Tab-separated table of N, CA and C in Angstrom:
chain	number	residue	atom	x	y	z
H	39	UNK	N	21.218	26.438	-8.290
H	39	UNK	CA	22.507	25.986	-8.350
H	39	UNK	C	23.425	27.049	-7.682
H	40	UNK	N	24.665	26.710	-7.481
H	40	UNK	CA	25.613	27.582	-6.857
H	40	UNK	C	26.088	28.659	-7.832
H	41	UNK	N	26.512	29.800	-7.279
H	41	UNK	CA	27.010	30.804	-8.119
H	41	UNK	C	28.320	30.433	-8.720
H	42	UNK	N	28.664	31.025	-9.886
H	42	UNK	CA	29.929	30.714	-10.555
H	42	UNK	C	31.117	31.011	-9.700
H	43	UNK	N	30.964	32.067	-8.807
H	43	UNK	CA	32.121	32.384	-7.946
H	43	UNK	C	32.392	31.326	-6.960
H	44	UNK	N	31.296	30.645	-6.389
H	44	UNK	CA	31.531	29.557	-5.468
H	44	UNK	C	32.063	28.376	-6.133
H	45	UNK	N	31.679	28.055	-7.340
H	45	UNK	CA	32.161	26.909	-8.094
H	45	UNK	C	33.589	27.136	-8.383
H	46	UNK	N	33.991	28.404	-8.808
H	46	UNK	CA	35.370	28.691	-9.066
H	46	UNK	C	36.256	28.555	-7.847
H	47	UNK	N	35.660	28.925	-6.657
H	47	UNK	CA	36.416	28.807	-5.419
H	47	UNK	C	36.606	27.260	-5.018
H	48	UNK	N	35.581	26.491	-5.307
H	48	UNK	CA	35.741	24.985	-5.122
H	48	UNK	C	36.818	24.455	-5.928
H	49	UNK	N	36.869	24.835	-7.199
H	49	UNK	CA	37.871	24.373	-8.124
H	49	UNK	C	39.284	24.951	-7.596
H	50	UNK	N	39.319	26.133	-7.213
H	50	UNK	CA	40.704	26.730	-6.805
H	50	UNK	C	41.204	26.001	-5.590
H	51	UNK	N	40.329	25.665	-4.622
H	51	UNK	CA	40.732	24.911	-3.426
H	51	UNK	C	41.190	23.535	-3.800
H	52	UNK	N	40.487	22.895	-4.678
H	52	UNK	CA	40.900	21.508	-5.111
H	52	UNK	C	42.229	21.525	-5.788
H	53	UNK	N	42.488	22.535	-6.617
H	53	UNK	CA	43.824	22.602	-7.258
H	53	UNK	C	44.879	22.893	-6.232
H	54	UNK	N	44.687	23.877	-5.312
H	54	UNK	CA	45.611	24.107	-4.320
H	54	UNK	C	45.860	22.869	-3.430
H	55	UNK	N	44.847	22.135	-3.095
H	55	UNK	CA	44.979	20.952	-2.349
H	55	UNK	C	45.958	19.935	-2.943
H	56	UNK	N	45.853	19.814	-4.249
H	56	UNK	CA	46.684	18.858	-4.969
H	56	UNK	C	48.136	19.450	-5.043
H	57	UNK	N	48.336	20.735	-5.281
H	57	UNK	CA	49.613	21.315	-5.477
H	57	UNK	C	50.415	21.497	-4.135
H	58	UNK	N	49.809	22.112	-3.137
H	58	UNK	CA	50.544	22.405	-1.959
H	58	UNK	C	49.923	22.099	-0.655
H	59	UNK	N	48.632	21.717	-0.622
H	59	UNK	CA	47.958	21.488	0.598
H	59	UNK	C	47.111	22.621	1.049
H	60	UNK	N	46.168	22.414	1.924
H	60	UNK	CA	45.311	23.446	2.494
H	60	UNK	C	45.522	23.686	3.905
H	61	UNK	N	45.210	24.864	4.336
H	61	UNK	CA	45.299	25.175	5.758
H	61	UNK	C	44.030	24.613	6.387
H	62	UNK	N	43.952	24.609	7.683
H	62	UNK	CA	42.769	24.142	8.385
H	62	UNK	C	41.502	24.941	7.997
H	63	UNK	N	41.706	26.314	7.863
H	63	UNK	CA	40.583	27.136	7.515
H	63	UNK	C	40.170	26.845	6.098
H	64	UNK	N	41.100	26.604	5.261
H	64	UNK	CA	40.673	26.325	3.831
H	64	UNK	C	40.084	24.980	3.717
H	65	UNK	N	40.521	24.016	4.456
H	65	UNK	CA	39.792	22.731	4.518
H	65	UNK	C	38.360	22.825	4.975
H	66	UNK	N	38.117	23.728	6.006
H	66	UNK	CA	36.822	23.901	6.558
H	66	UNK	C	35.924	24.573	5.378
H	67	UNK	N	36.538	25.579	4.763
H	67	UNK	CA	35.763	26.304	3.693
H	67	UNK	C	35.407	25.273	2.573
H	68	UNK	N	36.428	24.474	2.158
H	68	UNK	CA	36.181	23.449	1.088
H	68	UNK	C	35.018	22.536	1.483
H	69	UNK	N	35.010	22.035	2.728
H	69	UNK	CA	33.996	21.161	3.197
H	69	UNK	C	32.658	21.798	3.083
H	70	UNK	N	32.580	23.096	3.523
H	70	UNK	CA	31.326	23.856	3.556
H	70	UNK	C	30.823	24.069	2.154
H	71	UNK	N	31.707	24.455	1.248
H	71	UNK	CA	31.356	24.698	-0.141
H	71	UNK	C	30.880	23.395	-0.854
H	72	UNK	N	31.604	22.293	-0.583
H	72	UNK	CA	31.190	21.039	-1.199
H	72	UNK	C	29.832	20.573	-0.699
H	73	UNK	N	29.651	20.817	0.622
H	73	UNK	CA	28.297	20.380	1.217
H	73	UNK	C	27.187	21.160	0.531
H	74	UNK	N	27.480	22.441	0.402
H	74	UNK	CA	26.453	23.394	-0.236
H	74	UNK	C	26.244	22.943	-1.752
H	75	UNK	N	27.303	22.559	-2.472
H	75	UNK	CA	27.218	22.147	-3.761
H	75	UNK	C	26.395	20.848	-3.882
H	76	UNK	N	26.708	19.942	-3.035
H	76	UNK	CA	25.895	18.684	-3.043
H	76	UNK	C	24.410	18.853	-2.799
H	77	UNK	N	24.139	19.717	-1.816
H	77	UNK	CA	22.703	19.974	-1.454
H	77	UNK	C	21.948	20.608	-2.707
H	78	UNK	N	22.659	21.564	-3.349
H	78	UNK	CA	22.100	22.274	-4.559
H	78	UNK	C	21.865	21.197	-5.631
H	79	UNK	N	22.929	20.348	-5.831
H	79	UNK	CA	22.818	19.296	-6.947
H	79	UNK	C	21.568	18.355	-6.581
H	80	UNK	N	21.472	17.903	-5.396
H	80	UNK	CA	20.379	17.001	-5.011
H	80	UNK	C	18.983	17.686	-5.285
H	81	UNK	N	18.918	18.912	-4.789
H	81	UNK	CA	17.653	19.627	-4.991
H	81	UNK	C	17.333	19.723	-6.495
H	82	UNK	N	18.282	20.010	-7.344
H	82	UNK	CA	18.099	20.178	-8.729
H	82	UNK	C	17.656	18.845	-9.336
H	83	UNK	N	18.317	17.813	-8.940
H	83	UNK	CA	18.032	16.389	-9.455
H	83	UNK	C	16.572	15.993	-9.080
H	84	UNK	N	16.259	16.254	-7.814
H	84	UNK	CA	14.903	15.910	-7.415
H	84	UNK	C	13.857	16.725	-8.210
H	85	UNK	N	14.118	17.989	-8.444
H	85	UNK	CA	13.138	18.749	-9.195
H	85	UNK	C	13.038	18.167	-10.591
H	86	UNK	N	14.143	17.824	-11.200
H	86	UNK	CA	14.228	17.263	-12.560
H	86	UNK	C	13.393	15.939	-12.587
H	87	UNK	N	13.640	15.066	-11.665
H	87	UNK	CA	12.909	13.763	-11.564
H	87	UNK	C	11.443	13.974	-11.397
H	88	UNK	N	10.955	15.015	-10.724
H	88	UNK	CA	9.554	15.252	-10.521
H	88	UNK	C	8.881	15.604	-11.857
H	89	UNK	N	9.622	15.978	-12.867
H	89	UNK	CA	9.075	16.347	-14.249
H	89	UNK	C	9.276	15.268	-15.214
H	90	UNK	N	9.805	14.067	-14.806
H	90	UNK	CA	10.015	12.995	-15.776
H	90	UNK	C	8.739	12.244	-15.839
H	91	UNK	N	8.360	11.849	-17.094
H	91	UNK	CA	7.152	11.085	-17.369
H	91	UNK	C	7.607	9.743	-17.840
H	92	UNK	N	7.090	8.619	-17.202
H	92	UNK	CA	7.473	7.267	-17.519
H	92	UNK	C	6.374	6.655	-18.354
H	93	UNK	N	6.800	6.141	-19.552
H	93	UNK	CA	5.826	5.439	-20.514
H	93	UNK	C	6.275	4.013	-20.639
H	94	UNK	N	5.300	3.049	-20.494
H	94	UNK	CA	5.652	1.685	-20.668
H	94	UNK	C	5.628	1.384	-22.191
H	95	UNK	N	6.054	0.119	-22.575
H	95	UNK	CA	6.202	-0.224	-23.948
H	95	UNK	C	4.858	-0.172	-24.673
H	96	UNK	N	3.756	-0.211	-23.964
H	96	UNK	CA	2.374	-0.121	-24.576
H	96	UNK	C	1.940	1.280	-24.764
H	97	UNK	N	2.699	2.250	-24.367
H	97	UNK	CA	2.412	3.662	-24.460
H	97	UNK	C	1.574	4.207	-23.272
H	98	UNK	N	1.463	3.482	-22.234
H	98	UNK	CA	0.710	3.901	-21.056
H	98	UNK	C	1.558	4.696	-20.152
H	99	UNK	N	0.986	5.756	-19.538
H	99	UNK	CA	1.732	6.567	-18.547
H	99	UNK	C	1.739	5.799	-17.216
H	100	UNK	N	2.994	5.426	-16.807
H	100	UNK	CA	3.142	4.657	-15.586
H	100	UNK	C	3.965	5.484	-14.574
H	101	UNK	N	3.918	6.753	-14.652
H	101	UNK	CA	4.650	7.610	-13.816
H	101	UNK	C	4.212	7.473	-12.371
H	102	UNK	N	5.162	7.148	-11.395
H	102	UNK	CA	4.747	7.042	-10.023
H	102	UNK	C	4.091	8.371	-9.501
H	103	UNK	N	3.173	8.215	-8.718
H	103	UNK	CA	2.462	9.379	-8.116
H	103	UNK	C	3.085	9.679	-6.757
H	104	UNK	N	3.816	10.834	-6.668
H	104	UNK	CA	4.382	11.200	-5.444
H	104	UNK	C	4.211	12.670	-5.161
């Protein structure tokens, strides 16, 4: 996952965007940070889903093999 400093910066830029707007450089930084955050989130979610075990109502393991 992203460092707490990067998440804090994402939040600071979002707050500034609402209050007064962002410069072109800040918009670019915000886009880059958001892209990085989404990539980290997706990787974490995929890793979590790879560890999920699916059991049908009869108690059989029906986890897809991937």
